[in-house]
PDB file of C-alpha atoms in Angstrom:
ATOM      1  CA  UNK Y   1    -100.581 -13.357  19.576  1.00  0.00           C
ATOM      2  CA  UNK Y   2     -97.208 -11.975  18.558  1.00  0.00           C
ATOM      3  CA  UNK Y   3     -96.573 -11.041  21.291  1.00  0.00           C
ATOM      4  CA  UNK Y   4     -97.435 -14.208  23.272  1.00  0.00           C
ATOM      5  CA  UNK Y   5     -95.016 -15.532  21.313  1.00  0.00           C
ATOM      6  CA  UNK Y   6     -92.533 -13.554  22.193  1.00  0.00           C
ATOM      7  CA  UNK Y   7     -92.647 -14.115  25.749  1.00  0.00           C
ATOM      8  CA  UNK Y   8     -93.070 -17.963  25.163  1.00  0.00           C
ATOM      9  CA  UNK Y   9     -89.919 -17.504  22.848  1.00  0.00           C
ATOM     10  CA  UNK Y  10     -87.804 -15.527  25.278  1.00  0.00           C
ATOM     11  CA  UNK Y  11     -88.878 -17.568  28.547  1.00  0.00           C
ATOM     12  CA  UNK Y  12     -87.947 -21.156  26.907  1.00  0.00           C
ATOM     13  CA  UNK Y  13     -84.640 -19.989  25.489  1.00  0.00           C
ATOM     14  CA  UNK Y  14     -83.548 -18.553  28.734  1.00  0.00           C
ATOM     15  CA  UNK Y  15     -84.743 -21.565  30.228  1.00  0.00           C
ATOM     16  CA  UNK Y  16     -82.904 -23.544  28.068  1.00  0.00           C
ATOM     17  CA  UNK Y  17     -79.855 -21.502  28.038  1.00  0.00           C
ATOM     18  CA  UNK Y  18     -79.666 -21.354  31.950  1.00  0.00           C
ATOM     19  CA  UNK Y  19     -81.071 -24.746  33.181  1.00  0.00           C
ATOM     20  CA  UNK Y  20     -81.652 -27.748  30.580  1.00  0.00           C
ATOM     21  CA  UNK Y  21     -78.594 -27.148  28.518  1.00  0.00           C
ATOM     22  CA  UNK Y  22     -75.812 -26.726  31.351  1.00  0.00           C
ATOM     23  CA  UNK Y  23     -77.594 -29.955  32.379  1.00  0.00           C
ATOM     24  CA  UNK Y  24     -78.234 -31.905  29.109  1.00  0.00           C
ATOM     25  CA  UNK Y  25     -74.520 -30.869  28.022  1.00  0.00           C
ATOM     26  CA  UNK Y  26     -73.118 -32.881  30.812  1.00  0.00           C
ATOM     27  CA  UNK Y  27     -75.008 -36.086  30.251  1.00  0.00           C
ATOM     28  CA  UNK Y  28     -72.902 -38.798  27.982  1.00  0.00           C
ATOM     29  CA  UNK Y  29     -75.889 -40.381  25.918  1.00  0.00           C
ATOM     30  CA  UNK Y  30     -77.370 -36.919  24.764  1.00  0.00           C
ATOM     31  CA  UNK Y  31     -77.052 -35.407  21.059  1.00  0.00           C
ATOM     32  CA  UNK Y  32     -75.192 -32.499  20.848  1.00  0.00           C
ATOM     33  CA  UNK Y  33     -74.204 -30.313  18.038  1.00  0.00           C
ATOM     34  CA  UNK Y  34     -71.257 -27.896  18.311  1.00  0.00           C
ATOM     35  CA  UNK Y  35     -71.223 -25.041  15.894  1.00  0.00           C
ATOM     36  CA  UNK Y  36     -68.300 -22.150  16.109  1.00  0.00           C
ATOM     37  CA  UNK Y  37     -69.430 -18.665  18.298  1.00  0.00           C
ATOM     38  CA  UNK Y  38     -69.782 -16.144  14.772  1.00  0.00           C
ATOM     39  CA  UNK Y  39     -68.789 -13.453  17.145  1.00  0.00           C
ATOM     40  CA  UNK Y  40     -66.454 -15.491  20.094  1.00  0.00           C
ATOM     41  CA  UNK Y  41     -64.890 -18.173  17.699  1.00  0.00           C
ATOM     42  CA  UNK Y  42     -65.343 -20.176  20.304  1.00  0.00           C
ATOM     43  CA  UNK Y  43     -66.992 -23.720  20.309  1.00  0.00           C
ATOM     44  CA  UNK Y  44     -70.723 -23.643  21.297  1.00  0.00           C
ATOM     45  CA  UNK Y  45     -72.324 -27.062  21.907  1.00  0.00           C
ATOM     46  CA  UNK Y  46     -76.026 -27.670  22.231  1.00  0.00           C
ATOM     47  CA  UNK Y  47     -78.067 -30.283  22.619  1.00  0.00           C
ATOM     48  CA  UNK Y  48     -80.361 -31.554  20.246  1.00  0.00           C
ATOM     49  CA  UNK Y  49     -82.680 -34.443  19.289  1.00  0.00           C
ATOM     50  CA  UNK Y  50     -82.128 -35.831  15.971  1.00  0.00           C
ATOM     51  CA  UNK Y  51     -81.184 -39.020  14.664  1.00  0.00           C
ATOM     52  CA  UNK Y  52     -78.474 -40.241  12.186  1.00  0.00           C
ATOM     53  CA  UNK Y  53     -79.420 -42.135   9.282  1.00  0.00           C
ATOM     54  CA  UNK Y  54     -76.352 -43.176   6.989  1.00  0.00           C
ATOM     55  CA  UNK Y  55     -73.587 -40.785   6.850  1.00  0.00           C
ATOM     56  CA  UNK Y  56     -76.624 -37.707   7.430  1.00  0.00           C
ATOM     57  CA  UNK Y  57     -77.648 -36.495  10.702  1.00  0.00           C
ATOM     58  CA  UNK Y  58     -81.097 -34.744  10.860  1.00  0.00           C
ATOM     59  CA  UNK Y  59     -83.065 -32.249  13.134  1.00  0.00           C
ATOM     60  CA  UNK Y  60     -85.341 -29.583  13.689  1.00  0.00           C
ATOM     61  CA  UNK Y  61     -84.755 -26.205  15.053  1.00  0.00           C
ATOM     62  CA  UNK Y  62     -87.111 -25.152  17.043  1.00  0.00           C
ATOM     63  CA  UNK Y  63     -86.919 -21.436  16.570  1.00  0.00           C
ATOM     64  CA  UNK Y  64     -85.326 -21.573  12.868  1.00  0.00           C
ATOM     65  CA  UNK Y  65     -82.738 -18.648  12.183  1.00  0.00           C
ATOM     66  CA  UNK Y  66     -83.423 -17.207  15.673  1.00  0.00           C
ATOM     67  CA  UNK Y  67     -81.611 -19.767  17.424  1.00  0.00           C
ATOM     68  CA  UNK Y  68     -78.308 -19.197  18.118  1.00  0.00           C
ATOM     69  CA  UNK Y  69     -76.686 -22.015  16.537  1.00  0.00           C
ATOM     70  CA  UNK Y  70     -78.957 -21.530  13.368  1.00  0.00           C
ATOM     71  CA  UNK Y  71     -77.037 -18.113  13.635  1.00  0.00           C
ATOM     72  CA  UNK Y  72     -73.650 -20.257  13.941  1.00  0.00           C
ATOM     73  CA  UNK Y  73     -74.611 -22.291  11.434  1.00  0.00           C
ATOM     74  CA  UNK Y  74     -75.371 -19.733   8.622  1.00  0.00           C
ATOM     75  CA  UNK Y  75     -71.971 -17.779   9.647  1.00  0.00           C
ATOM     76  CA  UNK Y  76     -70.124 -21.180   9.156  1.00  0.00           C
ATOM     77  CA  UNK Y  77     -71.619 -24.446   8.355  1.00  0.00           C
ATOM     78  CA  UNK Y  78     -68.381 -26.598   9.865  1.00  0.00           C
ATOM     79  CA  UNK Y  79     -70.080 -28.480  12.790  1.00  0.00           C
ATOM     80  CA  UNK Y  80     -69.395 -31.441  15.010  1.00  0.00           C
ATOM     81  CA  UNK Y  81     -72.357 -33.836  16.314  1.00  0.00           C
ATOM     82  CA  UNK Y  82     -72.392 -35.906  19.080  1.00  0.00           C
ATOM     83  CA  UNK Y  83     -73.908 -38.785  18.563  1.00  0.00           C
ATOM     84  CA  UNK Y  84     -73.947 -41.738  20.357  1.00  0.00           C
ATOM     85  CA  UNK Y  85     -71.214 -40.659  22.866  1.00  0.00           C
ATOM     86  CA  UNK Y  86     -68.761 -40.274  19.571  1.00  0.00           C
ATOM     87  CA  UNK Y  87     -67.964 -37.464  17.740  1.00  0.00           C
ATOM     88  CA  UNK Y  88     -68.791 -36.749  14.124  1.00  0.00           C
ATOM     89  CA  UNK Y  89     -67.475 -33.690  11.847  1.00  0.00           C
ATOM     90  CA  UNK Y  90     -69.767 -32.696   9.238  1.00  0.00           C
ATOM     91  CA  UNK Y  91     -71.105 -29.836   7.119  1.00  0.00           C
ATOM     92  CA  UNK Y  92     -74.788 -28.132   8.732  1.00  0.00           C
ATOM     93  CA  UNK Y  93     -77.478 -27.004   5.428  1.00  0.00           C
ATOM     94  CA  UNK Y  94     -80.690 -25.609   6.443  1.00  0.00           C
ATOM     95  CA  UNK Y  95     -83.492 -26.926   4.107  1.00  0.00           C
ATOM     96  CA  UNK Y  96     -86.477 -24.463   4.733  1.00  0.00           C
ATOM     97  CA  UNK Y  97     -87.862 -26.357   1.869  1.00  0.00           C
ATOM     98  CA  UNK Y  98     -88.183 -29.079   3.747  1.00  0.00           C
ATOM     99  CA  UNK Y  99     -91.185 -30.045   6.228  1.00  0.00           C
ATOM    100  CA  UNK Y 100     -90.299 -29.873   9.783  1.00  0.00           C
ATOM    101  CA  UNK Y 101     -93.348 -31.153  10.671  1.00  0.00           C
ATOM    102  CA  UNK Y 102     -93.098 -34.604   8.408  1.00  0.00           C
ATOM    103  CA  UNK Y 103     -89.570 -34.733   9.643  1.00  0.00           C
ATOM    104  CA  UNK Y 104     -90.100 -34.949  13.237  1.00  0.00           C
ATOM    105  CA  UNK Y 105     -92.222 -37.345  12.558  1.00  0.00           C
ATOM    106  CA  UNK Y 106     -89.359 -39.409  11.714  1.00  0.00           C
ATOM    107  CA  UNK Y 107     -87.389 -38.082  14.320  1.00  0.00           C
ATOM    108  CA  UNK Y 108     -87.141 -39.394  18.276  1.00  0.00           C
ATOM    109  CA  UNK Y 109     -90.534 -38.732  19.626  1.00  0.00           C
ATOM    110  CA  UNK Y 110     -89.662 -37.143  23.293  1.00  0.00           C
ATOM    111  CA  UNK Y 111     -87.533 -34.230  21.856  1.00  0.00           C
ATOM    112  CA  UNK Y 112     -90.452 -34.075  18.536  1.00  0.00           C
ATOM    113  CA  UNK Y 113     -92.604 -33.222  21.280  1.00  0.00           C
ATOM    114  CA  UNK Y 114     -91.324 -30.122  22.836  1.00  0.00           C
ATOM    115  CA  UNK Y 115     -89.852 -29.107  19.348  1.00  0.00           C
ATOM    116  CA  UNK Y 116     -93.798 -29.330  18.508  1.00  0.00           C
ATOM    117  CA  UNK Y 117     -95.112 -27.827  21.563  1.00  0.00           C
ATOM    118  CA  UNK Y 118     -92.725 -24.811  22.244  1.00  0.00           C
ATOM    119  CA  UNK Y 119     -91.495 -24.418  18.568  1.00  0.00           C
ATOM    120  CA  UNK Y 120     -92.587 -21.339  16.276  1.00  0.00           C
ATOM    121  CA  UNK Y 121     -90.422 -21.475  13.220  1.00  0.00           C
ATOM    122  CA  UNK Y 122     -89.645 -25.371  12.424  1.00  0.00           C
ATOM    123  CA  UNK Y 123     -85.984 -25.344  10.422  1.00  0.00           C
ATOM    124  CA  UNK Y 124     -84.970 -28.739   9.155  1.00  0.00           C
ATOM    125  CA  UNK Y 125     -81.102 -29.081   9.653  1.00  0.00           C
ATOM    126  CA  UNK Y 126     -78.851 -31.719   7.827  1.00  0.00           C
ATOM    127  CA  UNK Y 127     -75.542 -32.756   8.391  1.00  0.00           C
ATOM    128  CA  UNK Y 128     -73.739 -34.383   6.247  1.00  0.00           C
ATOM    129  CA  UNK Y 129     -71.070 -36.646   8.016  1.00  0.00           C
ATOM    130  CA  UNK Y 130     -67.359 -36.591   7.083  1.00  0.00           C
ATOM    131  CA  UNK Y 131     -66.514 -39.911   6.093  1.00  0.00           C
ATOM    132  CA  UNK Y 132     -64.501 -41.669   9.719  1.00  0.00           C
ATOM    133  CA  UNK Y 133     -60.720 -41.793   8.895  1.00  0.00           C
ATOM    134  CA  UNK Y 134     -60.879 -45.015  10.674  1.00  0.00           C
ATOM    135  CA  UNK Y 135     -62.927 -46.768   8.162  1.00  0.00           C
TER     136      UNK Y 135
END
């Protein structure tokens, strides 16, 4: 089984990495996160389901501290989110205490799903939003 899961792992990232993200990236109504490269400094955006609730933005990480922007995350918890089509600045904390499964219950059901189906080690993320400067 381990090593099913390896191969499931490694054949949805790449997937992921080569053909839904480039995609998903481009589209104006999808969730994105952008965390900073902890090795490129560069800004690394990736799209995510979640859903905002007050000045909070929660999801689930499919792969926990494997994923690369868990990775990001941990090496500095500065992110943006992208909700909405606007732009959000907020601090990331991982909550392994938390239950991923519960919360994508409350979460938007299409990208629950595949979190569900192809996900191996559930991380609940929060980010809590800057307050907007514009009021």
């Amino acid at each position: 089984m381990p090593r099913e899961r390896d191969l499931t792992f490694r054949a949805v990232t790449a997937f992921q990495r080569w053909v839904a993200n480039p995609v998903s990236r481009r589209l104006p109504f999808q969730t994105l996160v952008e965390t900073t490269g902890r090795t490129s400094g560069l800004a690394r955006r990736t799209p995510v389901g979640g859903r905002r609730v007050g000045q909070q933005f929660w999801f689930v990480s499919e792969y926990g501290e494997k994923s690369q922007y868990v990775r990001n995350i941990q090496a500095d918890p500065k992110v943006r989110v992208r909700v909405g089509g606007r732009w959000h600045h907020g601090t990331a904390h991982l909550l392994p205490e938390d239950d991923p499964r519960a919360r994508l219950k409350s979460l938007p059901r299409l990208n629950s799903g595949a979190v569900r189906a192809f996900g191996t080690s559930l991380l609940t993320i929060r980010v809590d939003l800057d307050p907007d400067p514009a009021g």
